[in-house]
mmCIF file of N, CA and C in Angstrom:
data_model
loop_
_atom_site.group_PDB
_atom_site.id
_atom_site.type_symbol
_atom_site.label_atom_id
_atom_site.label_comp_id
_atom_site.label_asym_id
_atom_site.label_seq_id
_atom_site.Cartn_x
_atom_site.Cartn_y
_atom_site.Cartn_z
ATOM 1 N N MET U 1 25.735 -18.173 14.680
ATOM 2 C CA MET U 1 24.742 -18.674 13.749
ATOM 3 C C MET U 1 23.365 -18.651 14.389
ATOM 4 N N THR U 2 22.365 -18.240 13.624
ATOM 5 C CA THR U 2 21.009 -18.244 14.170
ATOM 6 C C THR U 2 20.422 -19.633 14.063
ATOM 7 N N ALA U 3 19.346 -19.865 14.774
ATOM 8 C CA ALA U 3 18.688 -21.174 14.720
ATOM 9 C C ALA U 3 18.213 -21.474 13.309
ATOM 10 N N GLN U 4 17.724 -20.436 12.597
ATOM 11 C CA GLN U 4 17.251 -20.665 11.229
ATOM 12 C C GLN U 4 18.404 -21.110 10.335
ATOM 13 N N GLN U 5 19.563 -20.466 10.447
ATOM 14 C CA GLN U 5 20.705 -20.831 9.625
ATOM 15 C C GLN U 5 21.178 -22.246 9.925
ATOM 16 N N GLU U 6 21.125 -22.654 11.174
ATOM 17 C CA GLU U 6 21.589 -23.980 11.549
ATOM 18 C C GLU U 6 20.704 -25.080 10.972
ATOM 19 N N THR U 7 19.418 -24.795 10.786
ATOM 20 C CA THR U 7 18.509 -25.830 10.319
ATOM 21 C C THR U 7 18.283 -25.787 8.807
ATOM 22 N N ARG U 8 18.756 -24.755 8.128
ATOM 23 C CA ARG U 8 18.553 -24.648 6.683
ATOM 24 C C ARG U 8 19.451 -25.642 5.960
ATOM 25 N N PRO U 9 18.957 -26.255 4.895
ATOM 26 C CA PRO U 9 19.797 -27.164 4.125
ATOM 27 C C PRO U 9 20.953 -26.411 3.472
ATOM 28 N N HIS U 10 22.014 -27.133 3.195
ATOM 29 C CA HIS U 10 23.211 -26.541 2.586
ATOM 30 C C HIS U 10 22.878 -25.847 1.264
ATOM 31 N N ALA U 11 21.916 -26.354 0.529
ATOM 32 C CA ALA U 11 21.550 -25.769 -0.763
ATOM 33 C C ALA U 11 21.046 -24.337 -0.615
ATOM 34 N N ALA U 12 20.633 -23.954 0.588
ATOM 35 C CA ALA U 12 20.094 -22.603 0.804
ATOM 36 C C ALA U 12 21.187 -21.569 0.989
ATOM 37 N N ALA U 13 22.416 -21.972 1.264
ATOM 38 C CA ALA U 13 23.465 -21.021 1.635
ATOM 39 C C ALA U 13 23.649 -19.911 0.607
ATOM 40 N N LYS U 14 23.870 -20.260 -0.636
ATOM 41 C CA LYS U 14 24.099 -19.231 -1.651
ATOM 42 C C LYS U 14 22.854 -18.396 -1.927
ATOM 43 N N PRO U 15 21.692 -19.002 -2.196
ATOM 44 C CA PRO U 15 20.528 -18.161 -2.483
ATOM 45 C C PRO U 15 20.134 -17.247 -1.326
ATOM 46 N N VAL U 16 20.302 -17.696 -0.100
ATOM 47 C CA VAL U 16 19.982 -16.850 1.049
ATOM 48 C C VAL U 16 20.911 -15.639 1.054
ATOM 49 N N ARG U 17 22.172 -15.851 0.750
ATOM 50 C CA ARG U 17 23.136 -14.739 0.693
ATOM 51 C C ARG U 17 22.803 -13.798 -0.469
ATOM 52 N N TRP U 18 22.474 -14.382 -1.659
ATOM 53 C CA TRP U 18 22.110 -13.546 -2.807
ATOM 54 C C TRP U 18 20.887 -12.700 -2.488
ATOM 55 N N ALA U 19 19.905 -13.291 -1.817
ATOM 56 C CA ALA U 19 18.687 -12.563 -1.459
ATOM 57 C C ALA U 19 19.014 -11.424 -0.497
ATOM 58 N N ALA U 20 19.831 -11.708 0.513
ATOM 59 C CA ALA U 20 20.204 -10.674 1.484
ATOM 60 C C ALA U 20 20.962 -9.542 0.800
ATOM 61 N N ASP U 21 21.826 -9.882 -0.141
ATOM 62 C CA ASP U 21 22.548 -8.851 -0.894
ATOM 63 C C ASP U 21 21.582 -7.995 -1.703
ATOM 64 N N ALA U 22 20.588 -8.630 -2.323
ATOM 65 C CA ALA U 22 19.597 -7.888 -3.111
ATOM 66 C C ALA U 22 18.798 -6.943 -2.217
ATOM 67 N N VAL U 23 18.422 -7.401 -1.028
ATOM 68 C CA VAL U 23 17.685 -6.553 -0.085
ATOM 69 C C VAL U 23 18.535 -5.331 0.268
ATOM 70 N N ALA U 24 19.818 -5.549 0.542
ATOM 71 C CA ALA U 24 20.708 -4.437 0.905
ATOM 72 C C ALA U 24 20.884 -3.465 -0.257
ATOM 73 N N VAL U 25 21.071 -3.975 -1.463
ATOM 74 C CA VAL U 25 21.250 -3.109 -2.631
ATOM 75 C C VAL U 25 19.988 -2.296 -2.890
ATOM 76 N N MET U 26 18.834 -2.920 -2.799
ATOM 77 C CA MET U 26 17.578 -2.201 -3.035
ATOM 78 C C MET U 26 17.362 -1.124 -1.971
ATOM 79 N N ARG U 27 17.719 -1.442 -0.725
ATOM 80 C CA ARG U 27 17.550 -0.476 0.364
ATOM 81 C C ARG U 27 18.497 0.709 0.191
ATOM 82 N N GLU U 28 19.760 0.416 -0.086
ATOM 83 C CA GLU U 28 20.770 1.473 -0.169
ATOM 84 C C GLU U 28 20.739 2.216 -1.501
ATOM 85 N N GLY U 29 20.593 1.476 -2.596
ATOM 86 C CA GLY U 29 20.686 2.098 -3.918
ATOM 87 C C GLY U 29 19.385 2.692 -4.411
ATOM 88 N N ALA U 30 18.306 1.966 -4.257
ATOM 89 C CA ALA U 30 17.021 2.406 -4.816
ATOM 90 C C ALA U 30 16.061 2.907 -3.745
ATOM 91 N N ARG U 31 16.461 2.824 -2.473
ATOM 92 C CA ARG U 31 15.609 3.233 -1.365
ATOM 93 C C ARG U 31 14.281 2.467 -1.344
ATOM 94 N N ILE U 32 14.360 1.190 -1.692
ATOM 95 C CA ILE U 32 13.193 0.310 -1.681
ATOM 96 C C ILE U 32 13.386 -0.691 -0.556
ATOM 97 N N ARG U 33 12.404 -0.774 0.319
ATOM 98 C CA ARG U 33 12.485 -1.691 1.459
ATOM 99 C C ARG U 33 11.800 -3.003 1.088
ATOM 100 N N LEU U 34 12.541 -4.079 1.179
ATOM 101 C CA LEU U 34 12.007 -5.412 0.931
ATOM 102 C C LEU U 34 11.967 -6.149 2.260
ATOM 103 N N ASP U 35 10.794 -6.697 2.592
ATOM 104 C CA ASP U 35 10.604 -7.297 3.911
ATOM 105 C C ASP U 35 10.296 -8.795 3.865
ATOM 106 N N TYR U 36 10.565 -9.450 2.754
ATOM 107 C CA TYR U 36 10.349 -10.888 2.578
ATOM 108 C C TYR U 36 8.862 -11.260 2.653
ATOM 109 N N SER U 37 7.994 -10.324 2.314
ATOM 110 C CA SER U 37 6.564 -10.631 2.249
ATOM 111 C C SER U 37 6.172 -10.866 0.789
ATOM 112 N N ALA U 38 5.089 -11.599 0.604
ATOM 113 C CA ALA U 38 4.597 -11.828 -0.753
ATOM 114 C C ALA U 38 4.232 -10.496 -1.420
ATOM 115 N N GLN U 39 3.722 -9.554 -0.655
ATOM 116 C CA GLN U 39 3.348 -8.247 -1.203
ATOM 117 C C GLN U 39 4.554 -7.488 -1.745
ATOM 118 N N SER U 40 5.723 -7.714 -1.164
ATOM 119 C CA SER U 40 6.921 -6.997 -1.607
ATOM 120 C C SER U 40 7.331 -7.392 -3.025
ATOM 121 N N LEU U 41 6.830 -8.525 -3.498
ATOM 122 C CA LEU U 41 7.191 -8.960 -4.853
ATOM 123 C C LEU U 41 6.561 -8.065 -5.914
ATOM 124 N N TRP U 42 5.510 -7.318 -5.568
ATOM 125 C CA TRP U 42 4.992 -6.297 -6.490
ATOM 126 C C TRP U 42 6.093 -5.300 -6.795
ATOM 127 N N ARG U 43 6.795 -4.843 -5.755
ATOM 128 C CA ARG U 43 7.880 -3.867 -5.930
ATOM 129 C C ARG U 43 9.026 -4.462 -6.730
ATOM 130 N N VAL U 44 9.321 -5.725 -6.487
ATOM 131 C CA VAL U 44 10.414 -6.380 -7.216
ATOM 132 C C VAL U 44 10.065 -6.479 -8.705
ATOM 133 N N ASP U 45 8.855 -6.908 -9.020
ATOM 134 C CA ASP U 45 8.437 -6.975 -10.424
ATOM 135 C C ASP U 45 8.539 -5.601 -11.088
ATOM 136 N N ARG U 46 8.084 -4.567 -10.389
ATOM 137 C CA ARG U 46 8.157 -3.209 -10.949
ATOM 138 C C ARG U 46 9.598 -2.768 -11.140
ATOM 139 N N MET U 47 10.473 -3.112 -10.189
ATOM 140 C CA MET U 47 11.881 -2.736 -10.293
ATOM 141 C C MET U 47 12.515 -3.391 -11.521
ATOM 142 N N ILE U 48 12.234 -4.672 -11.724
ATOM 143 C CA ILE U 48 12.786 -5.367 -12.893
ATOM 144 C C ILE U 48 12.245 -4.733 -14.171
ATOM 145 N N GLU U 49 10.974 -4.380 -14.175
ATOM 146 C CA GLU U 49 10.378 -3.726 -15.343
ATOM 147 C C GLU U 49 11.056 -2.383 -15.629
ATOM 148 N N GLU U 50 11.352 -1.623 -14.588
ATOM 149 C CA GLU U 50 12.040 -0.346 -14.756
ATOM 150 C C GLU U 50 13.446 -0.540 -15.307
ATOM 151 N N ILE U 51 14.163 -1.528 -14.793
ATOM 152 C CA ILE U 51 15.521 -1.807 -15.279
ATOM 153 C C ILE U 51 15.466 -2.175 -16.760
ATOM 154 N N ARG U 52 14.500 -3.020 -17.115
ATOM 155 C CA ARG U 52 14.340 -3.418 -18.520
ATOM 156 C C ARG U 52 14.011 -2.201 -19.377
ATOM 157 N N GLY U 53 13.133 -1.326 -18.868
ATOM 158 C CA GLY U 53 12.737 -0.130 -19.601
ATOM 159 C C GLY U 53 13.882 0.826 -19.849
ATOM 160 N N GLU U 54 14.878 0.801 -18.972
ATOM 161 C CA GLU U 54 16.052 1.656 -19.144
ATOM 162 C C GLU U 54 17.002 1.100 -20.201
ATOM 163 N N GLY U 55 16.748 -0.135 -20.641
ATOM 164 C CA GLY U 55 17.572 -0.728 -21.692
ATOM 165 C C GLY U 55 18.913 -1.253 -21.217
ATOM 166 N N ALA U 56 19.005 -1.558 -19.935
ATOM 167 C CA ALA U 56 20.268 -2.087 -19.407
ATOM 168 C C ALA U 56 20.584 -3.430 -20.059
ATOM 169 N N PRO U 57 21.832 -3.626 -20.517
ATOM 170 C CA PRO U 57 22.187 -4.915 -21.109
ATOM 171 C C PRO U 57 22.096 -6.031 -20.069
ATOM 172 N N TYR U 58 21.703 -7.215 -20.521
ATOM 173 C CA TYR U 58 21.517 -8.344 -19.606
ATOM 174 C C TYR U 58 22.769 -8.596 -18.766
ATOM 175 N N ASP U 59 23.942 -8.569 -19.393
ATOM 176 C CA ASP U 59 25.171 -8.848 -18.641
ATOM 177 C C ASP U 59 25.380 -7.871 -17.494
ATOM 178 N N ALA U 60 24.870 -6.648 -17.636
ATOM 179 C CA ALA U 60 25.032 -5.647 -16.587
ATOM 180 C C ALA U 60 24.103 -5.890 -15.407
ATOM 181 N N VAL U 61 23.026 -6.631 -15.621
ATOM 182 C CA VAL U 61 22.037 -6.843 -14.555
ATOM 183 C C VAL U 61 21.920 -8.306 -14.128
ATOM 184 N N ARG U 62 22.757 -9.159 -14.663
ATOM 185 C CA ARG U 62 22.684 -10.606 -14.363
ATOM 186 C C ARG U 62 22.693 -10.886 -12.864
ATOM 187 N N GLU U 63 23.634 -10.285 -12.141
ATOM 188 C CA GLU U 63 23.749 -10.540 -10.695
ATOM 189 C C GLU U 63 22.551 -9.976 -9.937
ATOM 190 N N THR U 64 22.071 -8.823 -10.358
ATOM 191 C CA THR U 64 20.894 -8.234 -9.728
ATOM 192 C C THR U 64 19.692 -9.143 -9.905
ATOM 193 N N LEU U 65 19.498 -9.658 -11.114
ATOM 194 C CA LEU U 65 18.381 -10.556 -11.376
ATOM 195 C C LEU U 65 18.497 -11.835 -10.550
ATOM 196 N N ARG U 66 19.707 -12.363 -10.445
ATOM 197 C CA ARG U 66 19.907 -13.553 -9.619
ATOM 198 C C ARG U 66 19.509 -13.267 -8.173
ATOM 199 N N GLY U 67 19.921 -12.126 -7.652
ATOM 200 C CA GLY U 67 19.580 -11.761 -6.281
ATOM 201 C C GLY U 67 18.094 -11.562 -6.072
ATOM 202 N N LEU U 68 17.435 -10.917 -7.041
ATOM 203 C CA LEU U 68 15.999 -10.701 -6.911
ATOM 204 C C LEU U 68 15.226 -12.012 -7.054
ATOM 205 N N GLY U 69 15.713 -12.910 -7.901
ATOM 206 C CA GLY U 69 15.096 -14.230 -8.000
ATOM 207 C C GLY U 69 15.279 -15.020 -6.718
ATOM 208 N N ALA U 70 16.462 -14.936 -6.137
ATOM 209 C CA ALA U 70 16.707 -15.618 -4.859
ATOM 210 C C ALA U 70 15.838 -15.017 -3.762
ATOM 211 N N TYR U 71 15.658 -13.712 -3.808
ATOM 212 C CA TYR U 71 14.763 -13.057 -2.843
ATOM 213 C C TYR U 71 13.352 -13.635 -2.973
ATOM 214 N N ALA U 72 12.861 -13.757 -4.194
ATOM 215 C CA ALA U 72 11.524 -14.335 -4.411
ATOM 216 C C ALA U 72 11.478 -15.771 -3.885
ATOM 217 N N GLY U 73 12.553 -16.529 -4.095
ATOM 218 C CA GLY U 73 12.610 -17.886 -3.571
ATOM 219 C C GLY U 73 12.540 -17.913 -2.059
ATOM 220 N N GLU U 74 13.200 -16.962 -1.420
ATOM 221 C CA GLU U 74 13.134 -16.873 0.037
ATOM 222 C C GLU U 74 11.731 -16.510 0.504
ATOM 223 N N VAL U 75 11.065 -15.644 -0.235
ATOM 224 C CA VAL U 75 9.682 -15.317 0.105
ATOM 225 C C VAL U 75 8.837 -16.586 0.041
ATOM 226 N N ILE U 76 8.996 -17.358 -1.031
ATOM 227 C CA ILE U 76 8.238 -18.607 -1.185
ATOM 228 C C ILE U 76 8.568 -19.563 -0.038
ATOM 229 N N ALA U 77 9.854 -19.681 0.293
ATOM 230 C CA ALA U 77 10.263 -20.576 1.381
ATOM 231 C C ALA U 77 9.615 -20.171 2.701
ATOM 232 N N ARG U 78 9.599 -18.891 2.978
ATOM 233 C CA ARG U 78 9.038 -18.412 4.245
ATOM 234 C C ARG U 78 7.519 -18.510 4.271
ATOM 235 N N GLU U 79 6.883 -18.312 3.127
ATOM 236 C CA GLU U 79 5.418 -18.356 3.056
ATOM 237 C C GLU U 79 4.875 -19.786 3.067
ATOM 238 N N SER U 80 5.652 -20.737 2.521
ATOM 239 C CA SER U 80 5.098 -22.081 2.323
ATOM 240 C C SER U 80 5.857 -23.191 3.030
ATOM 241 N N GLY U 81 7.006 -22.883 3.620
ATOM 242 C CA GLY U 81 7.814 -23.939 4.218
ATOM 243 C C GLY U 81 8.645 -24.689 3.190
ATOM 244 N N ALA U 82 8.817 -24.084 2.012
ATOM 245 C CA ALA U 82 9.615 -24.704 0.950
ATOM 246 C C ALA U 82 11.094 -24.708 1.333
ATOM 247 N N GLU U 83 11.877 -25.497 0.590
ATOM 248 C CA GLU U 83 13.321 -25.581 0.822
ATOM 249 C C GLU U 83 14.054 -25.380 -0.492
ATOM 250 N N TRP U 84 15.261 -24.853 -0.384
ATOM 251 C CA TRP U 84 16.120 -24.712 -1.555
ATOM 252 C C TRP U 84 16.722 -26.062 -1.906
ATOM 253 N N TRP U 85 16.822 -26.332 -3.196
ATOM 254 C CA TRP U 85 17.496 -27.506 -3.729
ATOM 255 C C TRP U 85 18.519 -27.025 -4.740
ATOM 256 N N ALA U 86 19.615 -27.746 -4.857
ATOM 257 C CA ALA U 86 20.656 -27.337 -5.802
ATOM 258 C C ALA U 86 21.204 -28.553 -6.530
ATOM 259 N N SER U 87 21.584 -28.320 -7.785
ATOM 260 C CA SER U 87 22.214 -29.351 -8.595
ATOM 261 C C SER U 87 22.938 -28.681 -9.743
ATOM 262 N N GLY U 88 24.192 -29.019 -9.920
ATOM 263 C CA GLY U 88 24.958 -28.498 -11.037
ATOM 264 C C GLY U 88 25.044 -26.982 -11.088
ATOM 265 N N GLY U 89 25.017 -26.328 -9.949
ATOM 266 C CA GLY U 89 25.104 -24.875 -9.912
ATOM 267 C C GLY U 89 23.769 -24.161 -10.030
ATOM 268 N N ASP U 90 22.696 -24.897 -10.309
ATOM 269 C CA ASP U 90 21.359 -24.307 -10.376
ATOM 270 C C ASP U 90 20.665 -24.479 -9.029
ATOM 271 N N HIS U 91 19.784 -23.551 -8.719
ATOM 272 C CA HIS U 91 19.056 -23.588 -7.448
ATOM 273 C C HIS U 91 17.569 -23.473 -7.713
ATOM 274 N N TRP U 92 16.787 -24.306 -7.016
ATOM 275 C CA TRP U 92 15.334 -24.307 -7.128
ATOM 276 C C TRP U 92 14.742 -24.294 -5.740
ATOM 277 N N ILE U 93 13.463 -23.981 -5.715
ATOM 278 C CA ILE U 93 12.676 -24.090 -4.483
ATOM 279 C C ILE U 93 11.780 -25.311 -4.630
ATOM 280 N N ARG U 94 11.745 -26.141 -3.600
ATOM 281 C CA ARG U 94 10.836 -27.287 -3.586
ATOM 282 C C ARG U 94 9.799 -27.042 -2.501
ATOM 283 N N THR U 95 8.544 -26.929 -2.930
ATOM 284 C CA THR U 95 7.468 -26.683 -1.987
ATOM 285 C C THR U 95 7.090 -27.993 -1.295
ATOM 286 N N PRO U 96 6.416 -27.919 -0.155
ATOM 287 C CA PRO U 96 6.081 -29.132 0.598
ATOM 288 C C PRO U 96 5.295 -30.169 -0.201
ATOM 289 N N ASP U 97 4.600 -29.745 -1.252
ATOM 290 C CA ASP U 97 3.856 -30.701 -2.078
ATOM 291 C C ASP U 97 4.740 -31.398 -3.109
ATOM 292 N N GLY U 98 6.052 -31.090 -3.103
ATOM 293 C CA GLY U 98 7.005 -31.754 -3.982
ATOM 294 C C GLY U 98 7.281 -31.051 -5.298
ATOM 295 N N ARG U 99 6.561 -29.959 -5.581
ATOM 296 C CA ARG U 99 6.791 -29.245 -6.835
ATOM 297 C C ARG U 99 8.074 -28.426 -6.755
ATOM 298 N N LEU U 100 8.769 -28.331 -7.906
ATOM 299 C CA LEU U 100 9.989 -27.527 -8.008
ATOM 300 C C LEU U 100 9.683 -26.227 -8.745
ATOM 301 N N TRP U 101 10.263 -25.133 -8.258
ATOM 302 C CA TRP U 101 10.070 -23.802 -8.814
ATOM 303 C C TRP U 101 11.443 -23.182 -9.033
ATOM 304 N N ASP U 102 11.576 -22.379 -10.073
ATOM 305 C CA ASP U 102 12.855 -21.748 -10.385
ATOM 306 C C ASP U 102 12.701 -20.228 -10.358
ATOM 307 N N PRO U 103 12.746 -19.627 -9.177
ATOM 308 C CA PRO U 103 12.545 -18.176 -9.093
ATOM 309 C C PRO U 103 13.679 -17.375 -9.728
ATOM 310 N N ILE U 104 14.874 -17.924 -9.777
ATOM 311 C CA ILE U 104 15.989 -17.199 -10.393
ATOM 312 C C ILE U 104 15.770 -17.110 -11.897
ATOM 313 N N ASP U 105 15.330 -18.190 -12.504
ATOM 314 C CA ASP U 105 15.007 -18.138 -13.929
ATOM 315 C C ASP U 105 13.790 -17.250 -14.175
ATOM 316 N N GLU U 106 12.847 -17.251 -13.251
ATOM 317 C CA GLU U 106 11.659 -16.394 -13.410
ATOM 318 C C GLU U 106 12.053 -14.921 -13.399
ATOM 319 N N ALA U 107 13.053 -14.548 -12.604
ATOM 320 C CA ALA U 107 13.545 -13.162 -12.614
ATOM 321 C C ALA U 107 14.116 -12.826 -13.984
ATOM 322 N N ARG U 108 14.822 -13.772 -14.585
ATOM 323 C CA ARG U 108 15.346 -13.560 -15.944
ATOM 324 C C ARG U 108 14.199 -13.403 -16.943
ATOM 325 N N ARG U 109 13.161 -14.223 -16.777
ATOM 326 C CA ARG U 109 11.984 -14.123 -17.651
ATOM 327 C C ARG U 109 11.294 -12.771 -17.461
ATOM 328 N N CYS U 110 11.237 -12.288 -16.234
ATOM 329 C CA CYS U 110 10.664 -10.963 -15.977
ATOM 330 C C CYS U 110 11.436 -9.905 -16.749
ATOM 331 N N TYR U 111 12.745 -10.009 -16.723
ATOM 332 C CA TYR U 111 13.580 -9.044 -17.430
ATOM 333 C C TYR U 111 13.302 -9.089 -18.932
ATOM 334 N N GLY U 112 12.974 -10.265 -19.426
ATOM 335 C CA GLY U 112 12.621 -10.413 -20.834
ATOM 336 C C GLY U 112 11.183 -10.021 -21.127
ATOM 337 N N GLY U 113 10.416 -9.661 -20.089
ATOM 338 C CA GLY U 113 9.038 -9.241 -20.264
ATOM 339 C C GLY U 113 8.034 -10.371 -20.276
ATOM 340 N N HIS U 114 8.443 -11.556 -19.792
ATOM 341 C CA HIS U 114 7.578 -12.734 -19.886
ATOM 342 C C HIS U 114 7.357 -13.455 -18.561
ATOM 343 N N GLY U 115 7.548 -12.781 -17.447
ATOM 344 C CA GLY U 115 7.391 -13.469 -16.177
ATOM 345 C C GLY U 115 6.927 -12.528 -15.089
ATOM 346 N N SER U 116 6.692 -13.101 -13.907
ATOM 347 C CA SER U 116 6.288 -12.312 -12.744
ATOM 348 C C SER U 116 6.656 -13.095 -11.486
ATOM 349 N N LEU U 117 7.489 -12.506 -10.664
ATOM 350 C CA LEU U 117 7.851 -13.150 -9.405
ATOM 351 C C LEU U 117 6.659 -13.176 -8.455
ATOM 352 N N ARG U 118 5.831 -12.167 -8.516
ATOM 353 C CA ARG U 118 4.631 -12.114 -7.690
ATOM 354 C C ARG U 118 3.694 -13.266 -8.024
ATOM 355 N N LEU U 119 3.482 -13.508 -9.321
ATOM 356 C CA LEU U 119 2.596 -14.603 -9.728
ATOM 357 C C LEU U 119 3.216 -15.969 -9.455
ATOM 358 N N LEU U 120 4.527 -16.067 -9.609
ATOM 359 C CA LEU U 120 5.210 -17.326 -9.281
ATOM 360 C C LEU U 120 4.985 -17.652 -7.804
ATOM 361 N N CYS U 121 5.153 -16.662 -6.942
ATOM 362 C CA CYS U 121 4.954 -16.866 -5.507
ATOM 363 C C CYS U 121 3.505 -17.265 -5.238
ATOM 364 N N ARG U 122 2.566 -16.576 -5.846
ATOM 365 C CA ARG U 122 1.151 -16.891 -5.632
ATOM 366 C C ARG U 122 0.863 -18.341 -5.994
ATOM 367 N N ASP U 123 1.390 -18.785 -7.141
ATOM 368 C CA ASP U 123 1.155 -20.157 -7.577
ATOM 369 C C ASP U 123 1.859 -21.176 -6.676
ATOM 370 N N ALA U 124 3.056 -20.835 -6.228
ATOM 371 C CA ALA U 124 3.844 -21.770 -5.428
ATOM 372 C C ALA U 124 3.280 -21.981 -4.025
ATOM 373 N N VAL U 125 2.704 -20.941 -3.447
ATOM 374 C CA VAL U 125 2.244 -21.071 -2.064
ATOM 375 C C VAL U 125 0.792 -21.537 -1.954
ATOM 376 N N ARG U 126 0.125 -21.714 -3.067
ATOM 377 C CA ARG U 126 -1.265 -22.211 -3.040
ATOM 378 C C ARG U 126 -1.323 -23.584 -2.450
#
């Protein structure tokens, strides 16, 4: 176990894994490198837009969206010192100022054409 894994709250376990899976899928399948930077969320937003443009049914992309939302949450956590929180199977990011953010739901909103992980990150880390 790395030092980071040992100090992360239990609520981070699943989203961290989902994010890592999304990074691997994007690298292997789409040849897109995600480096956990705020700038990389431009690529994630574009990828979700492309998937939506292809007309993929939501059920076919549900897991991908969850992973990309978790990736955005990890970006926010690394940029701002936020922590993952979980309740009833849902996961949120809590920034040091106490605000809660739902990057996984924001990925779903992006797929619906009404959200942006890049803008969510910008607002969360301010």
